Amino acid sequence: MNNPDILLQVNDLRASIDTKEILRGINLTVRPGEVHAIMGPNGSGKSTLSGVLAGNPRYTVTGGTASLGGVDLLSLSPEDRSHEGLFLSFQYPVEIPGVSMVNFMRAALNAKRKYLGQDPLSASEFLKLMRVKRQVVELDSKLASRSVNEGFSGGEKKRNEIFQMAVLEPRLSILDETDSGLDIDALRIVASGVNKLKTPDNATIVITHYQRLLDYIKPDYVHILYKGRIVHTAGPELALELEEKGYDWIKEQYND
Amino acid sequence: MSAINQYIDLYRAHHAIIEQHSRPVINDRRETALNTLLSSCLPRRGDEGYKYTDVNEMFSPDLGVNITRVPFHADVARAFKCDVPNISTSQIIITNDMLQETRGLDMLPDGVTVCTFARAETECPGVLERYYGMIADNGSPAVALNTLLCQDGILIHVARGVHCQRPIQLVNLLAASVPMLVSRRLLIVLEQDAECTLLTCDHTHAQSVASTISQVTEIDLAPGSSLRFYALEESNATTSRISTVQARVDTMARLALSPIILTSGRSRSNINVELNGRQADCRIYGLATTSDTQIADISSTLKHNAPHCTSDQLIKYVADGDSRAAFEGLIRVEYGAHHTEAYQNNRNIVASPTARIHTRPQLEIYCDDVKCSHGAATGMLDADALFYMQSRGIPREQARSMLMQAFMCDILDKVTLEPLRDRLRHLIERRLATMADTDTTADGRALCDRCGAC
């Protein structure tokens, strides 16, 4: 049943890599217009959660459900999850030598349009769109003619991720440690890009280690993920608390 | 049983007819070839240097040879359009082993001769006598068999100092209504400081039955001359082809050779280059895409016989389905060939669990003060890149195809003839798209009716 108030509904999601269980029953509800931050110590399963939602074949889902706008995500291919409006900004964007950014984005966008029953964009429409969207993250036009992420600096790679997000206009964006490897200027540009793309109809999940990013992208909720479960949820003040106290108190409280 | 015997018998029974349809110089070379064949066998699978290709088996069927030179009534060839867009070529169209038609040869500059061996004595006296059968190794059974049965061929001759800007295109079309052995021969002679670009396109007509093509190309490059040679093969599963390219490159002459195998049945290419004069240069940039049960097999031997010569080789394969691809390359730096620079690299992608790629880069150095390297790497498509592309909405098959294309792009970048490069890019894109789609099933398309190269 589709409740328009709920964008992402995750119930008791369990997943493993090889035979090791990483996610041990995740519950999460995200509504349109919300920003959720997921924090947690290293190895708690943050990247696994984003990978499982996006459909990375490295992970095996062993239980639970996840739906986006009422559509069962787990039964869809990664490309169809994207078409349904899910976007994952990679912690480590992949370099693809020989595939130009232009061809990459055109293939992505036209695949989505096809899925939605729309005609492909003409070359001029497409280039115009690229131009407009590039401005969101102040991405150099030269990068568009280069191979995907090849030789990009850390900051350029992350800006490129947000650029792709701007083009694909997802309903739910998951930013997996988008702040890692960024200097303060790049962080500001990336965060401002994310904020520009925010609408009352879409939502964002920010996965991060640090409170710093949350100064720029204000969360409505902060969740603490520990040992494959969301163990604590509160308002934005929780991020500040974590910054001050670290994760030790969480570890003590929830070490089972 | 050796497959050679039936051809020796055929030759002995019909040599009068064979010779009657050939120029005397072609007949003069048969004796040596026959002697080779009487004392040798064609290579079989598993022989040294023949990991997957069974040459003996290619010649084993009861293949017909068109010794009486019955002309081929080819609406096929007549309907056959061969235009690389935005590029004007002068064309020769060969159906099986006979000249079908020429187009635009009159537009070649003075000093450039393109003709059949039959007309060579008139159009370019002395050349055939001097070079035919003198470059290729008649001790090789595959070459000897070609020499034994060859009745005609194509001569390309560029006179001293002539730069032929207009590319010459040789279209080889196989259209056999019964199983045939087709022996094709090409002789390319560039006199001092001459330049020329050649594109060969080998195709098989869709209705053609299983046949074998034997091809020998002899190349002589005089000092300072330059040949760019793009050899495109887009045939089909019924076609077996063994090709030998033997080139002699003299002082400061340059040879750039690009074997491009898009589709084939069984394809074996022997590429033998001798760098015989100082500062001679050879570049071999080739690729093959195989699927289904195809075999693509390139074997190169580069001999550095003189000092200060340079060579560079890059061969890339993508093997899908149950296909097999092999590369064996030898760089041999002879005594006295000091200041040689020679590089060889083979990079491959195995795109399916049942495809196999064999690679054997070899380097033999008998001289000090040289720079040489060789390398090979075979891997699978990058799983992380695939997922990244899928996560952006690019369907898996399309993502696979894009990655395979990207893998081939540095070979294409080496193609200096821009319209040809664009055309090849399109052909490879189309080829890899069908590969990615089908993954394993035969595509069996009638490639030649709408000859993509062309």
XYZ file of C-alpha atoms in Angstrom, chain B residues 17 21 65-74 95-100 151 175 177-178 180:
23
model
C 44.842 -25.570 -66.502
C 45.205 -18.976 -66.348
C 39.156 -24.503 -56.224
C 38.070 -22.349 -59.129
C 40.968 -23.319 -61.351
C 39.186 -22.636 -64.620
C 38.438 -19.109 -63.439
C 34.702 -19.255 -63.966
C 33.519 -15.711 -63.519
C 31.210 -15.149 -60.630
C 27.853 -13.721 -61.579
C 27.566 -11.371 -58.783
C 34.780 -11.666 -55.270
C 36.336 -14.874 -53.997
C 39.710 -14.713 -55.734
C 38.730 -12.837 -58.879
C 38.554 -9.175 -59.718
C 34.932 -8.103 -59.831
C 46.367 -17.756 -60.181
C 30.423 -15.586 -51.985
C 27.713 -21.497 -53.376
C 29.778 -24.640 -52.723
C 35.599 -23.361 -51.631
